Amino acid sequence: MSGISSQQLRAIASEFGTPAYVYDAALIRARFRALADACGDDPHALHYAIKANATLAIVRLMRECGARADANSGGEIEVALCAGFAPAEIVFTGVGKSAAELRRAVSLGVKAINAESPGEVERIAAIARDLGTVARVAIRINPDVDAESHPHISTGLSTNKFGMSIDAARAMARDIGRHPSLHIVGLHVHIGSQITKTAPLARAAETLSGLALSLMADGVPLEHLDVGGGLGIAYQPGQVVVSPEEYAAAILPAVRRTGLTLLLEPGRWIVGPAGLLLTSVVDLKAQPVDPVSNETRWFVIADAGMTDLLRPALYGAWHEIAAVSPRPGADILCDVVGPVCETTDTLGSGRRLPPVDVGDLLVVRDAGAYGSVMASNYNRRPIAAEVLVDDGAWRLIRRRQTVEELLQWDV
Ligand SMILES: Cc1ncc(COP(=O)(O)O)c(C=O)c1O
């Protein structure tokens, strides 16, 4: 959990307003280090999954930590470049890469384009031929492994749209050798996000390594095995998750057998717990008496909602919500909701909070990953400010949008 104090949060709210995302730089550094240390001396590279948090200062911080980059779109490639990553440090994944995105990646010469279909491999080959270059390609396999996470963030089943079957990948890997404009550099898998068990991660790594061994025996030269991201975090107090050491122990034995370099694409695990959403209470409204506890249930209406943090509305995700300066008195039973004109705009339902009043500050914890990146302008709401706390000081890393700025796109 972030080490940002209540006093700092009050000062940040009065300086930059709410809603605002606030990140703890020291915690991001510590979590990156923990994951890197768990990989020990085995050849490895941590490609930070920019999709988790694409705010430039956060991506720069990851680079300063020693990360490489994992981009999931052309936009994320540009963020990576802007943050100072060299093309040779960027892997590019995505189930529907456009021709323009592929052309940009090929011309940059990124470390690997993780190809998701036979058709995409052909398109990459044609672009590279046209540009007179050789594209570095890895094949994303679909191992048909259930990540046992939320179905909306599971990607490794054969019924999911991601990757190629083992048979298709095997055929494709041999085929790539016949394309003078392609160089196969690795295999890739990503079975989902917020994974809290080691078994699916180990199974996916085993499948990847088995395919790599058989391809290498057939003379297909490979450089790396990319096992994707997916390591889960404890959103709920006491939730059991996989530690970096358990994670490494689950995947390293399979990768070691191949002698190839391990690539990881962690996102949530590094930045999730290091960010919180700071919000103010804008209204309170009594609901009917709760039939179970026989007490008045309240709507605590915050100035942050689904346009700022979509995860609760999108996945029913649970985030801890707390008062920044708890008032004395008996807890209230409440639903913490946002201002957006949708009933699903609820940050947390059935919560217990100390007595709250209009103007009070609340924090929504563990919002550093898949928070600000999923913000939208629905209801013409400007996107929130973002602040980075580092060594006792803080600075604005993304200023709050204004309605005037939003209107400039309309023609
Ligand atoms: C291809 C790919 N790599 C890496 C990640 C990062 O996953 P996580 O944030 O769960 O570590 C994702 C997210 O789902 C992804 O789609």
CSV table of C-alpha atoms and ligand atoms in Angstrom, one decimal:
chain,number,residue,atom,x,y,z
A,1,MET,CA,0.0,0.0,0.0
A,2,SER,CA,1.2,3.5,-0.8
A,3,GLY,CA,3.1,5.4,2.0
A,4,ILE,CA,1.5,8.7,1.2
A,5,SER,CA,0.4,10.5,4.4
A,6,SER,CA,-3.0,12.0,5.1
A,7,GLN,CA,-1.3,15.4,5.5
A,8,GLN,CA,0.3,15.1,2.0
A,9,LEU,CA,-3.1,14.1,0.5
A,10,ARG,CA,-4.8,17.1,2.1
A,11,ALA,CA,-2.1,19.4,0.7
A,12,ILE,CA,-2.3,17.8,-2.8
A,13,ALA,CA,-6.1,18.1,-2.8
A,14,SER,CA,-5.9,21.8,-1.9
A,15,GLU,CA,-3.2,22.4,-4.5
A,16,PHE,CA,-4.5,20.5,-7.5
A,17,GLY,CA,-8.2,19.8,-6.6
A,18,THR,CA,-10.0,16.5,-6.9
A,19,PRO,CA,-10.4,13.9,-8.4
A,20,ALA,CA,-6.7,13.3,-8.7
A,21,TYR,CA,-4.6,10.2,-9.0
A,22,VAL,CA,-1.7,10.2,-6.6
A,23,TYR,CA,1.3,7.8,-7.0
A,24,ASP,CA,4.1,6.8,-4.7
A,25,ALA,CA,7.4,6.7,-6.6
A,26,ALA,CA,9.3,4.9,-3.9
A,27,LEU,CA,6.8,2.1,-3.9
A,28,ILE,CA,7.0,1.7,-7.7
A,29,ARG,CA,10.8,1.5,-7.5
A,30,ALA,CA,10.6,-1.1,-4.6
A,31,ARG,CA,8.1,-3.3,-6.4
A,32,PHE,CA,10.1,-3.2,-9.7
A,33,ARG,CA,13.2,-4.2,-7.7
A,34,ALA,CA,11.4,-7.0,-5.9
A,35,LEU,CA,10.2,-8.5,-9.2
A,36,ALA,CA,13.7,-8.1,-10.8
A,37,ASP,CA,15.4,-9.7,-7.8
A,38,ALA,CA,13.1,-12.7,-7.9
A,39,CYS,CA,14.4,-13.5,-11.4
A,40,GLY,CA,17.9,-13.7,-9.8
A,41,ASP,CA,20.8,-14.5,-12.2
A,42,ASP,CA,18.6,-16.1,-14.9
A,43,PRO,CA,18.9,-14.0,-18.1
A,44,HIS,CA,15.8,-11.9,-18.1
A,45,ALA,CA,14.2,-8.5,-19.0
A,46,LEU,CA,11.2,-6.9,-17.4
A,47,HIS,CA,9.2,-5.1,-20.1
A,48,TYR,CA,6.8,-2.8,-18.2
A,49,ALA,CA,3.3,-3.1,-19.6
A,50,ILE,CA,2.5,0.5,-20.5
A,51,LYS,CA,-1.2,-0.4,-20.8
A,52,ALA,CA,-1.4,-0.5,-17.0
A,53,ASN,CA,-0.4,3.1,-16.6
A,54,ALA,CA,0.7,5.1,-19.6
A,55,THR,CA,1.3,8.5,-17.9
A,56,LEU,CA,4.6,9.7,-19.3
A,57,ALA,CA,6.2,10.3,-15.9
A,58,ILE,CA,5.3,6.8,-14.7
A,59,VAL,CA,6.7,5.3,-17.9
A,60,ARG,CA,9.9,7.3,-17.4
A,61,LEU,CA,10.2,6.2,-13.8
A,62,MET,CA,9.9,2.6,-15.0
A,63,ARG,CA,12.8,3.2,-17.5
A,64,GLU,CA,14.9,4.8,-14.7
A,65,CYS,CA,14.3,1.6,-12.7
A,66,GLY,CA,15.8,-0.4,-15.5
A,67,ALA,CA,12.7,-1.7,-17.2
A,68,ARG,CA,12.2,-2.2,-20.9
A,69,ALA,CA,8.8,-1.5,-22.5
A,70,ASP,CA,5.8,-3.5,-23.6
A,71,ALA,CA,3.5,-1.5,-25.9
A,72,ASN,CA,0.0,-2.6,-26.8
A,73,SER,CA,-0.8,0.0,-29.5
A,74,GLY,CA,0.9,2.5,-31.7
A,75,GLY,CA,0.1,5.1,-29.1
A,76,GLU,CA,1.9,3.2,-26.4
A,77,ILE,CA,4.9,2.8,-28.7
A,78,GLU,CA,5.1,6.6,-29.0
A,79,VAL,CA,4.8,6.9,-25.2
A,80,ALA,CA,7.7,4.5,-24.8
A,81,LEU,CA,9.8,6.4,-27.3
A,82,CYS,CA,8.9,9.7,-25.6
A,83,ALA,CA,9.9,8.2,-22.3
A,84,GLY,CA,13.3,7.5,-23.7
A,85,PHE,CA,13.1,3.8,-24.6
A,86,ALA,CA,15.1,2.7,-27.6
A,87,PRO,CA,13.1,0.7,-30.2
A,88,ALA,CA,15.3,-2.3,-29.4
A,89,GLU,CA,13.8,-2.2,-25.8
A,90,ILE,CA,10.2,-2.3,-27.0
A,91,VAL,CA,8.0,-5.3,-27.6
A,92,PHE,CA,4.8,-4.7,-29.4
A,93,THR,CA,1.7,-6.8,-28.7
A,94,GLY,CA,-1.9,-6.4,-29.8
A,95,VAL,CA,-4.7,-8.5,-31.3
A,96,GLY,CA,-5.6,-6.0,-34.0
A,97,LYS,CA,-2.6,-4.1,-35.1
A,98,SER,CA,-3.4,-1.7,-37.9
A,99,ALA,CA,-1.3,-1.4,-41.1
A,100,ALA,CA,0.0,2.0,-39.9
A,101,GLU,CA,1.0,0.6,-36.5
A,102,LEU,CA,2.8,-2.4,-38.0
A,103,ARG,CA,4.6,-0.1,-40.5
A,104,ARG,CA,5.8,2.2,-37.6
A,105,ALA,CA,7.0,-0.8,-35.6
A,106,VAL,CA,8.8,-2.4,-38.5
A,107,SER,CA,10.5,0.8,-39.5
A,108,LEU,CA,11.5,1.5,-36.0
A,109,GLY,CA,13.0,-2.0,-35.7
A,110,VAL,CA,11.4,-2.9,-32.4
A,111,LYS,CA,12.8,-5.8,-30.4
A,112,ALA,CA,9.8,-8.0,-31.2
A,113,ILE,CA,6.4,-7.7,-32.8
A,114,ASN,CA,4.3,-10.3,-31.1
A,115,ALA,CA,2.3,-11.6,-34.0
A,116,GLU,CA,-1.2,-12.9,-33.2
A,117,SER,CA,-2.2,-14.6,-36.4
A,118,PRO,CA,-0.9,-16.1,-39.6
A,119,GLY,CA,-2.4,-13.2,-41.6
A,120,GLU,CA,-0.6,-10.7,-39.4
A,121,VAL,CA,2.7,-12.5,-40.0
A,122,GLU,CA,2.1,-12.1,-43.8
A,123,ARG,CA,1.3,-8.4,-43.4
A,124,ILE,CA,4.5,-7.8,-41.4
A,125,ALA,CA,6.6,-9.7,-44.0
A,126,ALA,CA,5.1,-7.6,-46.8
A,127,ILE,CA,5.7,-4.3,-44.9
A,128,ALA,CA,9.3,-5.3,-44.1
A,129,ARG,CA,9.9,-6.3,-47.7
A,130,ASP,CA,8.5,-3.0,-48.8
A,131,LEU,CA,10.8,-1.1,-46.4
A,132,GLY,CA,13.8,-3.2,-47.4
A,133,THR,CA,14.3,-4.4,-43.8
A,134,VAL,CA,14.0,-7.5,-41.7
A,135,ALA,CA,11.3,-7.5,-39.0
A,136,ARG,CA,11.9,-9.2,-35.7
A,137,VAL,CA,8.8,-11.3,-34.9
A,138,ALA,CA,7.7,-13.4,-32.0
A,139,ILE,CA,4.7,-15.7,-32.1
A,140,ARG,CA,2.0,-15.2,-29.5
A,141,ILE,CA,0.5,-18.6,-28.7
A,142,ASN,CA,-2.8,-19.3,-27.2
A,143,PRO,CA,-2.0,-22.2,-24.8
A,144,ASP,CA,-5.7,-22.9,-23.9
A,145,VAL,CA,-5.0,-22.3,-20.2
A,146,ASP,CA,-7.6,-20.9,-17.9
A,147,ALA,CA,-6.0,-18.1,-15.9
A,148,GLU,CA,-8.7,-18.6,-13.2
A,149,SER,CA,-9.0,-14.8,-13.1
A,150,HIS,CA,-12.1,-12.7,-14.0
A,151,PRO,CA,-13.4,-13.9,-17.4
A,152,HIS,CA,-13.1,-10.4,-18.8
A,153,ILE,CA,-9.4,-10.3,-18.2
A,154,SER,CA,-8.6,-13.9,-19.2
A,155,THR,CA,-6.9,-14.2,-22.5
A,156,GLY,CA,-5.4,-17.7,-22.7
A,157,LEU,CA,-8.3,-19.9,-23.5
A,158,SER,CA,-8.8,-21.2,-27.1
A,159,THR,CA,-12.2,-19.4,-27.1
A,160,ASN,CA,-10.4,-16.0,-26.4
A,161,LYS,CA,-9.4,-13.9,-29.4
A,162,PHE,CA,-5.7,-13.8,-28.5
A,163,GLY,CA,-2.8,-15.6,-30.0
A,164,MET,CA,-2.4,-18.7,-32.2
A,165,SER,CA,-3.0,-22.4,-31.4
A,166,ILE,CA,0.2,-24.5,-30.8
A,167,ASP,CA,-0.3,-26.2,-34.1
A,168,ALA,CA,-0.7,-22.9,-36.0
A,169,ALA,CA,2.3,-21.4,-34.2
A,170,ARG,CA,4.5,-24.5,-35.0
A,171,ALA,CA,3.6,-24.2,-38.7
A,172,MET,CA,4.0,-20.4,-38.6
A,173,ALA,CA,7.5,-20.6,-36.9
A,174,ARG,CA,8.8,-22.9,-39.7
A,175,ASP,CA,7.2,-20.7,-42.3
A,176,ILE,CA,8.8,-17.5,-41.0
A,177,GLY,CA,12.2,-19.1,-41.8
A,178,ARG,CA,11.3,-19.0,-45.5
A,179,HIS,CA,10.5,-15.2,-45.4
A,180,PRO,CA,13.8,-13.3,-46.0
A,181,SER,CA,12.1,-10.2,-44.5
A,182,LEU,CA,11.3,-11.9,-41.2
A,183,HIS,CA,13.5,-13.0,-38.3
A,184,ILE,CA,11.8,-15.1,-35.7
A,185,VAL,CA,13.2,-14.1,-32.3
A,186,GLY,CA,10.8,-15.7,-29.7
A,187,LEU,CA,7.6,-17.0,-28.5
A,188,HIS,CA,5.1,-15.1,-26.5
A,189,VAL,CA,2.1,-15.9,-24.2
A,190,HIS,CA,-0.1,-13.8,-22.0
A,191,ILE,CA,-3.0,-15.7,-20.3
A,192,GLY,CA,-4.6,-12.9,-18.4
A,193,SER,CA,-4.4,-10.3,-15.7
A,194,GLN,CA,-4.9,-10.3,-11.9
A,195,ILE,CA,-3.8,-14.0,-11.7
A,196,THR,CA,-3.6,-15.1,-8.1
A,197,LYS,CA,-2.6,-18.8,-8.5
A,198,THR,CA,0.8,-20.2,-9.8
A,199,ALA,CA,-0.6,-23.2,-11.6
A,200,PRO,CA,-1.9,-21.5,-14.7
A,201,LEU,CA,1.2,-19.4,-15.0
A,202,ALA,CA,3.4,-22.5,-14.7
A,203,ARG,CA,1.2,-24.4,-17.2
A,204,ALA,CA,1.5,-21.5,-19.8
A,205,ALA,CA,5.3,-21.4,-19.3
A,206,GLU,CA,5.6,-25.2,-19.7
A,207,THR,CA,3.6,-25.0,-23.0
A,208,LEU,CA,5.7,-22.2,-24.3
A,209,SER,CA,9.0,-23.9,-23.4
A,210,GLY,CA,7.8,-27.3,-24.9
A,211,LEU,CA,7.1,-25.6,-28.2
A,212,ALA,CA,10.4,-23.7,-28.1
A,213,LEU,CA,12.4,-26.9,-27.5
A,214,SER,CA,10.7,-28.7,-30.4
A,215,LEU,CA,11.2,-25.7,-32.7
A,216,MET,CA,14.8,-25.3,-31.7
A,217,ALA,CA,15.3,-29.1,-32.4
A,218,ASP,CA,14.0,-28.4,-35.9
A,219,GLY,CA,16.6,-25.7,-36.3
A,220,VAL,CA,14.4,-22.6,-35.6
A,221,PRO,CA,16.6,-20.1,-33.9
A,222,LEU,CA,15.0,-18.4,-30.9
A,223,GLU,CA,16.3,-15.7,-28.6
A,224,HIS,CA,13.7,-15.3,-25.9
A,225,LEU,CA,10.5,-16.6,-24.3
A,226,ASP,CA,8.1,-13.9,-23.3
A,227,VAL,CA,5.6,-15.1,-20.6
A,228,GLY,CA,3.6,-11.9,-20.6
A,229,GLY,CA,2.3,-10.2,-17.4
A,230,GLY,CA,-0.6,-11.1,-15.2
A,231,LEU,CA,0.6,-11.2,-11.6
A,232,GLY,CA,-2.2,-10.2,-9.3
A,233,ILE,CA,-2.3,-7.9,-6.3
A,234,ALA,CA,-4.3,-8.0,-3.1
A,235,TYR,CA,-7.2,-5.6,-3.5
A,236,GLN,CA,-9.0,-6.9,-0.5
A,237,PRO,CA,-7.4,-7.1,2.9
A,238,GLY,CA,-6.1,-10.6,3.5
A,239,GLN,CA,-6.5,-11.6,-0.2
A,240,VAL,CA,-4.0,-14.4,-1.0
A,241,VAL,CA,-1.8,-13.6,-4.0
A,242,VAL,CA,1.4,-14.9,-5.5
A,243,SER,CA,4.7,-13.4,-4.3
A,244,PRO,CA,7.4,-12.5,-6.8
A,245,GLU,CA,9.5,-15.5,-5.5
A,246,GLU,CA,6.6,-17.9,-6.0
A,247,TYR,CA,6.0,-16.4,-9.4
A,248,ALA,CA,9.6,-16.9,-10.5
A,249,ALA,CA,9.6,-20.4,-9.1
A,250,ALA,CA,6.6,-21.2,-11.2
A,251,ILE,CA,8.0,-20.1,-14.5
A,252,LEU,CA,11.8,-20.2,-14.3
A,253,PRO,CA,12.3,-24.0,-14.4
A,254,ALA,CA,10.4,-24.3,-17.7
A,255,VAL,CA,12.3,-21.3,-19.3
A,256,ARG,CA,15.7,-22.6,-18.0
A,257,ARG,CA,15.3,-25.8,-19.9
A,258,THR,CA,15.4,-23.8,-23.1
A,259,GLY,CA,18.5,-21.7,-22.3
A,260,LEU,CA,16.5,-18.7,-23.7
A,261,THR,CA,16.2,-15.3,-22.1
A,262,LEU,CA,13.0,-14.8,-20.1
A,263,LEU,CA,10.9,-11.7,-20.8
A,264,LEU,CA,8.2,-10.6,-18.4
A,265,GLU,CA,5.5,-7.9,-19.1
A,266,PRO,CA,4.4,-6.9,-15.6
A,267,GLY,CA,2.0,-4.0,-15.2
A,268,ARG,CA,-0.5,-4.2,-12.4
A,269,TRP,CA,1.8,-5.8,-9.9
A,270,ILE,CA,4.3,-2.9,-10.1
A,271,VAL,CA,2.1,0.2,-10.3
A,272,GLY,CA,-1.3,-1.0,-8.9
A,273,PRO,CA,-0.7,-0.7,-5.2
A,274,ALA,CA,1.4,2.5,-5.7
A,275,GLY,CA,-1.5,4.7,-6.9
A,276,LEU,CA,-4.7,5.9,-5.3
A,277,LEU,CA,-7.6,8.0,-6.5
A,278,LEU,CA,-8.2,11.0,-4.3
A,279,THR,CA,-11.8,12.2,-4.3
A,280,SER,CA,-14.1,14.6,-2.4
A,281,VAL,CA,-17.6,14.0,-1.1
A,282,VAL,CA,-20.0,16.2,-3.0
A,283,ASP,CA,-23.3,15.0,-1.5
A,284,LEU,CA,-24.9,12.6,0.9
A,285,LYS,CA,-28.3,11.0,0.6
A,286,ALA,CA,-30.1,8.7,2.8
A,287,GLN,CA,-31.5,5.4,1.4
A,288,PRO,CA,-34.2,3.3,2.9
A,289,VAL,CA,-33.3,1.5,6.1
A,290,ASP,CA,-31.1,-1.5,5.3
A,291,PRO,CA,-33.3,-4.7,5.9
A,292,VAL,CA,-30.3,-6.7,7.2
A,293,SER,CA,-28.6,-4.3,9.6
A,294,ASN,CA,-31.7,-2.2,10.3
A,295,GLU,CA,-29.8,1.0,9.9
A,296,THR,CA,-30.0,3.9,7.4
A,297,ARG,CA,-27.9,3.2,4.4
A,298,TRP,CA,-26.3,6.2,2.7
A,299,PHE,CA,-25.3,7.2,-0.7
A,300,VAL,CA,-21.9,8.9,-0.4
A,301,ILE,CA,-21.6,10.8,-3.7
A,302,ALA,CA,-18.0,11.5,-4.7
A,303,ASP,CA,-16.6,13.7,-7.4
A,304,ALA,CA,-14.8,10.7,-8.9
A,305,GLY,CA,-16.7,8.1,-10.8
A,306,MET,CA,-16.6,5.5,-13.6
A,307,THR,CA,-15.0,8.1,-15.9
A,308,ASP,CA,-12.0,8.3,-13.6
A,309,LEU,CA,-11.9,4.7,-12.4
A,310,LEU,CA,-13.8,2.3,-14.6
A,311,ARG,CA,-12.8,-1.0,-13.0
A,312,PRO,CA,-15.7,-1.3,-10.5
A,313,ALA,CA,-18.3,-0.6,-13.2
A,314,LEU,CA,-16.5,-2.7,-15.9
A,315,TYR,CA,-15.5,-5.8,-13.9
A,316,GLY,CA,-17.3,-5.4,-10.5
A,317,ALA,CA,-13.8,-4.8,-9.2
A,318,TRP,CA,-13.3,-4.2,-5.5
A,319,HIS,CA,-11.2,-1.3,-4.3
A,320,GLU,CA,-10.7,-0.3,-0.7
A,321,ILE,CA,-12.2,3.1,0.1
A,322,ALA,CA,-11.2,5.1,3.2
A,323,ALA,CA,-11.5,8.6,4.6
A,324,VAL,CA,-8.4,10.7,4.5
A,325,SER,CA,-9.2,12.3,7.9
A,326,PRO,CA,-11.6,10.0,9.6
A,327,ARG,CA,-14.1,11.8,11.8
A,328,PRO,CA,-14.9,10.3,15.2
A,329,GLY,CA,-18.2,8.5,15.7
A,330,ALA,CA,-20.0,5.4,14.6
A,331,ASP,CA,-19.4,4.0,11.2
A,332,ILE,CA,-22.1,4.4,8.5
A,333,LEU,CA,-23.2,1.8,6.0
A,334,CYS,CA,-23.0,3.3,2.5
A,335,ASP,CA,-22.6,3.0,-1.2
A,336,VAL,CA,-19.8,5.2,-2.5
A,337,VAL,CA,-21.1,6.4,-5.9
A,338,GLY,CA,-19.8,8.8,-8.6
A,339,PRO,CA,-21.6,11.7,-10.3
A,340,VAL,CA,-22.0,10.0,-13.7
A,341,CYS,CA,-25.5,9.5,-15.0
A,342,GLU,CA,-25.4,5.7,-14.8
A,343,THR,CA,-26.4,3.4,-11.9
A,344,THR,CA,-23.3,1.3,-12.5
A,345,ASP,CA,-21.3,4.4,-11.5
A,346,THR,CA,-20.5,2.9,-8.1
A,347,LEU,CA,-17.0,2.9,-6.7
A,348,GLY,CA,-17.9,0.6,-3.8
A,349,SER,CA,-21.2,-0.7,-2.4
A,350,GLY,CA,-22.1,-1.8,1.1
A,351,ARG,CA,-19.1,-0.2,2.6
A,352,ARG,CA,-18.5,1.0,6.2
A,353,LEU,CA,-17.0,4.4,6.5
A,354,PRO,CA,-16.6,6.7,9.5
A,355,PRO,CA,-19.2,9.6,9.5
A,356,VAL,CA,-18.6,11.7,6.4
A,357,ASP,CA,-19.6,15.2,5.4
A,358,VAL,CA,-19.7,17.1,2.1
A,359,GLY,CA,-16.2,18.2,1.3
A,360,ASP,CA,-14.4,15.3,3.1
A,361,LEU,CA,-11.6,13.6,1.2
A,362,LEU,CA,-11.7,9.9,0.4
A,363,VAL,CA,-9.1,7.6,-1.1
A,364,VAL,CA,-9.8,4.7,-3.4
A,365,ARG,CA,-6.8,2.5,-3.0
A,366,ASP,CA,-4.8,0.3,-5.4
A,367,ALA,CA,-5.8,2.4,-8.4
A,368,GLY,CA,-2.4,2.8,-9.9
A,369,ALA,CA,-3.0,0.2,-12.7
A,370,TYR,CA,-5.9,0.3,-15.2
A,371,GLY,CA,-7.1,3.5,-13.5
A,372,SER,CA,-6.1,6.7,-15.3
A,373,VAL,CA,-5.5,4.8,-18.5
A,374,MET,CA,-9.2,3.8,-18.7
A,375,ALA,CA,-10.5,7.3,-17.9
A,376,SER,CA,-13.0,8.7,-20.4
A,377,ASN,CA,-14.8,12.0,-21.1
A,378,TYR,CA,-18.3,10.5,-20.8
A,379,ASN,CA,-20.7,13.2,-19.5
A,380,ARG,CA,-18.1,15.6,-20.9
A,381,ARG,CA,-16.1,15.1,-17.8
A,382,PRO,CA,-12.5,16.3,-18.0
A,383,ILE,CA,-9.9,13.7,-17.1
A,384,ALA,CA,-8.4,14.0,-13.6
A,385,ALA,CA,-5.0,15.5,-12.6
A,386,GLU,CA,-2.2,13.1,-11.7
A,387,VAL,CA,0.5,13.7,-9.0
A,388,LEU,CA,3.7,11.9,-8.2
A,389,VAL,CA,5.0,11.9,-4.6
A,390,ASP,CA,8.7,11.3,-4.3
A,391,ASP,CA,11.0,11.7,-1.3
A,392,GLY,CA,8.5,13.8,0.7
A,393,ALA,CA,7.8,16.2,-2.2
A,394,TRP,CA,5.2,16.0,-5.0
A,395,ARG,CA,4.7,17.3,-8.5
A,396,LEU,CA,1.9,17.4,-11.0
A,397,ILE,CA,2.6,14.8,-13.8
A,398,ARG,CA,-0.6,15.3,-15.7
A,399,ARG,CA,-2.7,18.4,-15.4
A,400,ARG,CA,-6.5,18.2,-15.2
A,401,GLN,CA,-8.2,18.6,-18.6
A,402,THR,CA,-10.6,21.5,-19.0
A,403,VAL,CA,-14.0,21.5,-20.7
A,404,GLU,CA,-12.7,24.1,-23.1
A,405,GLU,CA,-9.9,21.7,-24.2
A,406,LEU,CA,-12.5,19.0,-24.8
A,407,LEU,CA,-14.5,21.2,-27.0
A,408,GLN,CA,-11.5,22.0,-29.3
A,409,TRP,CA,-11.9,18.6,-31.0
A,410,ASP,CA,-15.4,19.3,-32.2
A,411,VAL,CA,-15.5,20.7,-35.7
B,1,LIG,C1,0.0,-8.6,-23.8
B,1,LIG,C2,0.0,-8.1,-22.4
B,1,LIG,N1,1.1,-8.1,-21.7
B,1,LIG,C3,1.1,-7.6,-20.4
B,1,LIG,C4,0.0,-7.2,-19.8
B,1,LIG,C5,0.1,-6.8,-18.3
B,1,LIG,O1,-0.7,-7.5,-17.5
B,1,LIG,P1,-0.6,-7.2,-15.9
B,1,LIG,O2,-0.9,-5.8,-15.8
B,1,LIG,O3,-1.7,-8.1,-15.4
B,1,LIG,O4,0.7,-7.6,-15.4
B,1,LIG,C6,-1.2,-7.3,-20.4
B,1,LIG,C7,-2.5,-7.0,-19.7
B,1,LIG,O5,-3.4,-7.6,-19.7
B,1,LIG,C8,-1.2,-7.7,-21.8
B,1,LIG,O6,-2.4,-7.8,-22.5
